[in-house]
Short mmCIF file of C-alpha atoms and ligand atoms in Angstrom, two decimals:
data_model
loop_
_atom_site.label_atom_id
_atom_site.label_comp_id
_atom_site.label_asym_id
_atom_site.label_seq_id
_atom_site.Cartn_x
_atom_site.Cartn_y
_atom_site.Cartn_z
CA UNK A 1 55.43 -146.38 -168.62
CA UNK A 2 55.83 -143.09 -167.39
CA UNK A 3 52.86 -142.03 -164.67
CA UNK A 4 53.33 -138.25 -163.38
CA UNK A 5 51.35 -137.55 -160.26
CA UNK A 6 49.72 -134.03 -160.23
CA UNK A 7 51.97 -131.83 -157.61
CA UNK A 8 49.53 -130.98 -154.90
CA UNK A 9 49.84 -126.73 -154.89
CA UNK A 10 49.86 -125.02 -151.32
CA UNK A 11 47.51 -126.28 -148.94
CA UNK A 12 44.68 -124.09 -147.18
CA UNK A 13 43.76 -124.07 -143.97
CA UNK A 14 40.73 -126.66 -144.39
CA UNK A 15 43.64 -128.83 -146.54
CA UNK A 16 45.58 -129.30 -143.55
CA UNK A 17 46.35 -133.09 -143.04
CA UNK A 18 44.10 -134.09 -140.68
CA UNK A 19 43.46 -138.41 -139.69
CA UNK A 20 39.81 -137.14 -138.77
CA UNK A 21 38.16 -133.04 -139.13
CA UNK A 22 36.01 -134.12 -135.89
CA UNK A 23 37.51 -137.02 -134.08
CA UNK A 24 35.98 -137.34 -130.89
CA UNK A 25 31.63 -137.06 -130.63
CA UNK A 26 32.08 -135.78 -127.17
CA UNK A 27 33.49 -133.08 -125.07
CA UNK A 28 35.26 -133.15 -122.18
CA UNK A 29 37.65 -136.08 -123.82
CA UNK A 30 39.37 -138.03 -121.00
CA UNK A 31 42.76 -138.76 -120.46
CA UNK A 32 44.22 -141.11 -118.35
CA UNK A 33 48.27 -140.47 -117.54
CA UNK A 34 49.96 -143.75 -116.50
CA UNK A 35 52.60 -141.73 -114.14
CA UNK A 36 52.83 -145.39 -112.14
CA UNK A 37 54.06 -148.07 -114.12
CA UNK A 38 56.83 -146.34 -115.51
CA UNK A 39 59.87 -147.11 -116.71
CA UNK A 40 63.42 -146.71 -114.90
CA UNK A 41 64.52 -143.92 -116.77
CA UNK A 42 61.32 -142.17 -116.36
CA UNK A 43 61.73 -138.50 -115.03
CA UNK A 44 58.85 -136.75 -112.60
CA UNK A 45 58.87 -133.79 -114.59
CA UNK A 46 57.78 -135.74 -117.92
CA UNK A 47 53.89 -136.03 -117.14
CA UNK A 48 54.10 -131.88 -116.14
CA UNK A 49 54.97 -132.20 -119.77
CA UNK A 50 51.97 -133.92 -121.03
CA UNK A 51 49.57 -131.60 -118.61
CA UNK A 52 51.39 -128.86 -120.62
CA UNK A 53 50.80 -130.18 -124.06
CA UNK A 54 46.95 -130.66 -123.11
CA UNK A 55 47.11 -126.90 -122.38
CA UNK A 56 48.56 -126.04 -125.20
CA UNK A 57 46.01 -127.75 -126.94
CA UNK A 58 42.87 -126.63 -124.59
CA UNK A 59 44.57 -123.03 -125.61
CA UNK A 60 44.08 -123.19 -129.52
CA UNK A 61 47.38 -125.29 -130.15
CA UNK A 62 49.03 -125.20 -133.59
CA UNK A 63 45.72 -123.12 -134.85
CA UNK A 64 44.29 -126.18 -137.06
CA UNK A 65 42.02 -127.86 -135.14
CA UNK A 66 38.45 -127.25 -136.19
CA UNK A 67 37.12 -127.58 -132.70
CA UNK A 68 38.92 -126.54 -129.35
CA UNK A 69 39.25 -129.92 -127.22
CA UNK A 70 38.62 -129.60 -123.61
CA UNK A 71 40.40 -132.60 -121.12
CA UNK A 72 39.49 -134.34 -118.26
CA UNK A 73 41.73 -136.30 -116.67
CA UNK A 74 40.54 -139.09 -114.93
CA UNK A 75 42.27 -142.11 -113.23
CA UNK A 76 40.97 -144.71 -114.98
CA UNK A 77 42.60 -147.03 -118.18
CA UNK A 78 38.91 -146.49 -119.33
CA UNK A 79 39.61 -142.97 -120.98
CA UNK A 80 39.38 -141.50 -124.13
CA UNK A 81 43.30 -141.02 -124.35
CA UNK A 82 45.56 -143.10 -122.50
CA UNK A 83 49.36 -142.17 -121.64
CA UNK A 84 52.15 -144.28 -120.86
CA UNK A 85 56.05 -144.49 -120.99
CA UNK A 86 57.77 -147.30 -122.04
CA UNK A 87 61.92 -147.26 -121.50
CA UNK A 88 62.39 -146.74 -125.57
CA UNK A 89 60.06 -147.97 -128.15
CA UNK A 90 62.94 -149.92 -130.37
CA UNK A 91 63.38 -151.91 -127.28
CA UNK A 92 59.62 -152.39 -125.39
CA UNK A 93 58.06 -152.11 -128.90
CA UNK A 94 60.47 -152.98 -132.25
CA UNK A 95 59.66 -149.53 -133.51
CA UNK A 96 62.60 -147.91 -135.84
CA UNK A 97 65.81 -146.16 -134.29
CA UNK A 98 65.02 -142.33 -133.50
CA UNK A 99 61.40 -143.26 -133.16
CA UNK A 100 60.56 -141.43 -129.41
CA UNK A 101 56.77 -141.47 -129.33
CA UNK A 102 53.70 -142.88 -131.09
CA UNK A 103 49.71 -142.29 -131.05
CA UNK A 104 47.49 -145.20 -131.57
CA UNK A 105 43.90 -144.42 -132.85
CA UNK A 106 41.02 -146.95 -132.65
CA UNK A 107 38.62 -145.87 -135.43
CA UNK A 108 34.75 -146.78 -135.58
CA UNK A 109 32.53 -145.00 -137.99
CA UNK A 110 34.87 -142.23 -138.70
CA UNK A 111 35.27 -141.36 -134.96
CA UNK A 112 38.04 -142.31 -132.44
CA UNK A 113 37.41 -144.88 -129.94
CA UNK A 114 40.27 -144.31 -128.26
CA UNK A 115 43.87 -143.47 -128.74
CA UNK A 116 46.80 -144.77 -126.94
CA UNK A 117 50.06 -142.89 -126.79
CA UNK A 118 53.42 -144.38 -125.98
CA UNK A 119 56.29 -141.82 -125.04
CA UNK A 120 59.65 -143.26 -124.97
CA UNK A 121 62.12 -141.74 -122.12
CA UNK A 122 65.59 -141.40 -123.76
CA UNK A 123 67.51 -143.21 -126.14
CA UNK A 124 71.44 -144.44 -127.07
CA UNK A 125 73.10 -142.35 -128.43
CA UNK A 126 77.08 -143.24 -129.34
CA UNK A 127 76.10 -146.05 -126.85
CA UNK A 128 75.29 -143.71 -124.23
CA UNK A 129 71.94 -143.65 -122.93
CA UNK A 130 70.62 -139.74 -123.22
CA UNK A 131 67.32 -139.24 -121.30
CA UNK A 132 64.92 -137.27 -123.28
CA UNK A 133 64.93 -132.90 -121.63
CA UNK A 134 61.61 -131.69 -119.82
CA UNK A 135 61.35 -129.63 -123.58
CA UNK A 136 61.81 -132.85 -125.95
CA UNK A 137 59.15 -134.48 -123.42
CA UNK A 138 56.65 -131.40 -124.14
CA UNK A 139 57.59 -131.18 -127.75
CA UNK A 140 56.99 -134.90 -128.19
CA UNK A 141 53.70 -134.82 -126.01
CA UNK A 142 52.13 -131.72 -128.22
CA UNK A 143 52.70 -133.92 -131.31
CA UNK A 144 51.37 -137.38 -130.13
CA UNK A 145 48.37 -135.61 -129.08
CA UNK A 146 47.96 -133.39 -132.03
CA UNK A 147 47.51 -137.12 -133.59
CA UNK A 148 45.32 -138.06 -130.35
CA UNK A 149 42.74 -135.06 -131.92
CA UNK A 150 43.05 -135.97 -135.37
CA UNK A 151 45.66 -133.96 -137.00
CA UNK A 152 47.84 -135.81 -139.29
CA UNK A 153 51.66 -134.69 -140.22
CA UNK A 154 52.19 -131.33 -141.18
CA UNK A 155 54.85 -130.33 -144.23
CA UNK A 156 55.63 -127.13 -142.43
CA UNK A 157 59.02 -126.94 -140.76
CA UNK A 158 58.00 -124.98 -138.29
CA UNK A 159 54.41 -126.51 -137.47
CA UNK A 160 54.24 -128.91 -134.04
CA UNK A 161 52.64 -131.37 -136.47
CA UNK A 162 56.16 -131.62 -138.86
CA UNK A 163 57.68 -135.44 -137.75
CA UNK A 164 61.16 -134.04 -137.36
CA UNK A 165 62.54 -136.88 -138.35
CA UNK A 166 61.68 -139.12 -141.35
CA UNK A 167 57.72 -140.69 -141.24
CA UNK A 168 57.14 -143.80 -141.66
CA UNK A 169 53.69 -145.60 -142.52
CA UNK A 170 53.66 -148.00 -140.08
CA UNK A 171 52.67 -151.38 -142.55
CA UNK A 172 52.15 -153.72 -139.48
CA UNK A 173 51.27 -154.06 -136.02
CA UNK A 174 54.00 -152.81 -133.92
CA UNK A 175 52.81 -152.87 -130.33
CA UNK A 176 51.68 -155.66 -128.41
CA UNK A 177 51.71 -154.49 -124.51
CA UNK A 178 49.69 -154.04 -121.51
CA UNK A 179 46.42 -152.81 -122.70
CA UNK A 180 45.41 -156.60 -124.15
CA UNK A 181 44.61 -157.37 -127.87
CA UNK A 182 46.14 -155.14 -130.15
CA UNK A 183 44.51 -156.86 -133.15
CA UNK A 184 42.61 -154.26 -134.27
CA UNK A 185 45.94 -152.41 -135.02
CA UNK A 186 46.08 -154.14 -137.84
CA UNK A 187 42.95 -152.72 -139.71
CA UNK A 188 44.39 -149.18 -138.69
CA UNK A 189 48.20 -149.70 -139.21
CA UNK A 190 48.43 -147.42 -141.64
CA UNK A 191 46.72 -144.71 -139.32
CA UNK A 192 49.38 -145.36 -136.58
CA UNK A 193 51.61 -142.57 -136.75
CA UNK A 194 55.11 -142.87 -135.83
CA UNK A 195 56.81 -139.75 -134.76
CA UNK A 196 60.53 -139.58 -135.33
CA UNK A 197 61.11 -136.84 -133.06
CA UNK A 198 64.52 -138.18 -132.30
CA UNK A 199 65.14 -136.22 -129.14
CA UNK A 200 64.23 -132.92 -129.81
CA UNK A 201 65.73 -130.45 -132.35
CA UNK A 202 68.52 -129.64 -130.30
CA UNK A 203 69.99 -132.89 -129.31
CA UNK A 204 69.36 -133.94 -132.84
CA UNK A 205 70.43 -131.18 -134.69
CA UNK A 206 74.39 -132.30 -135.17
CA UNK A 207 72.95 -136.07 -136.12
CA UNK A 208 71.27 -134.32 -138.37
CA UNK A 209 73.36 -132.43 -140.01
CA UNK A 210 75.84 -135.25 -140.46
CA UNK A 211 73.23 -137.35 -142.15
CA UNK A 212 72.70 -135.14 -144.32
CA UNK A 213 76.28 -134.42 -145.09
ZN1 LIG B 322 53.48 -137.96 -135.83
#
């Protein structure tokens, strides 16, 4: 049997994939940036990334949120959005090759709990290891916490929210690390986006292109 699924025509603004229109019930929405416990490969300049990326979104972002987020950062694992590095994500957490970041949400009556992002710092490439640039570091930090405010993967090349890479729905638990019991993961697997910006357009351009070759 032959089943034809309608083609969905171009998407409107208020069709924009989105995990949640109005994730968070409160404003300012904290964010806690784990610049301590990081990784060896870790670079200084990666968390003046992330305080870039929350500007960018404080600023109107990619233009499709529905509300404008405002961030506080506080020092405290109890925060809204929590930020971490781990050396790569295949290694510290089994995730796919070319997978450099990944947003976590906790969901309870169609609001966020809290979100945890993982960055990655670098990966192998050719079996040399090729830390991730200050602009891959932004790049990837604007799209985990596009996620972290509840906008979903966009089709558009050039949107923020496009997962450069192939997406994958992540079908099982992934992540099992400091934060404690990762159980509820499970309930919200599908929900944990996996971002597949490899390195950044540039680095990954010439993969690219051979793949697809
Ligand atoms: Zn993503």
């Amino acid at each position: 049997m032959v089943v034809t699924l309608p083609i969905v025509s171009t998407a409107s603004e208020s069709d924009y994939p989105r995990i949640l229109d109005y994730p968070w019930d409160h404003s300012p929405i904290t964010v806690y940036i784990d610049d301590k416990n990081v990784p060896p490969h870790y670079s200084p300049a990666y968390s003046a990334q992330v305080h870039k990326a929350l500007d960018y979104w404080e600023a109107g972002g990619n233009g499709k949120l529905k509300y404008i987020p405002v961030f506080k950062l506080v020092d405290s694992e109890n925060a809204d959005i929590r930020i971490r590095w781990v050396e790569s994500l295949q290694e510290d957490q089994g995730a796919p090759e070319g997978v450099a970041g990944a947003a976590i949400p906790y969901i309870a009556d169609e609001r966020f709990v809290r979100v945890d992002i993982i960055l990655g710092v670098g990966s192998y490439q050719w079996m040399r290891w090729v830390p991730y640039s200050d602009s891959a570091m932004l790049a990837i930090s604007k799209h985990e916490l596009g996620h972290a405010l509840g906008l979903d993967h966009s089709t558009d090349r050039q949107d923020i929210m496009y997962p450069s890479n192939e997406q994958i729905n992540n079908t099982h638990p992934l992540f099992a690390g400091k934060y404690g019991s990762f159980l509820l993961i499970a309930a919200y697997a599908a929900l944990a986006t996996i971002v597949f910006l490899s390195v950044s357009w540039l680095l990954n351009r010439r993969k690219r292109k051979k793949i697809q070759d």
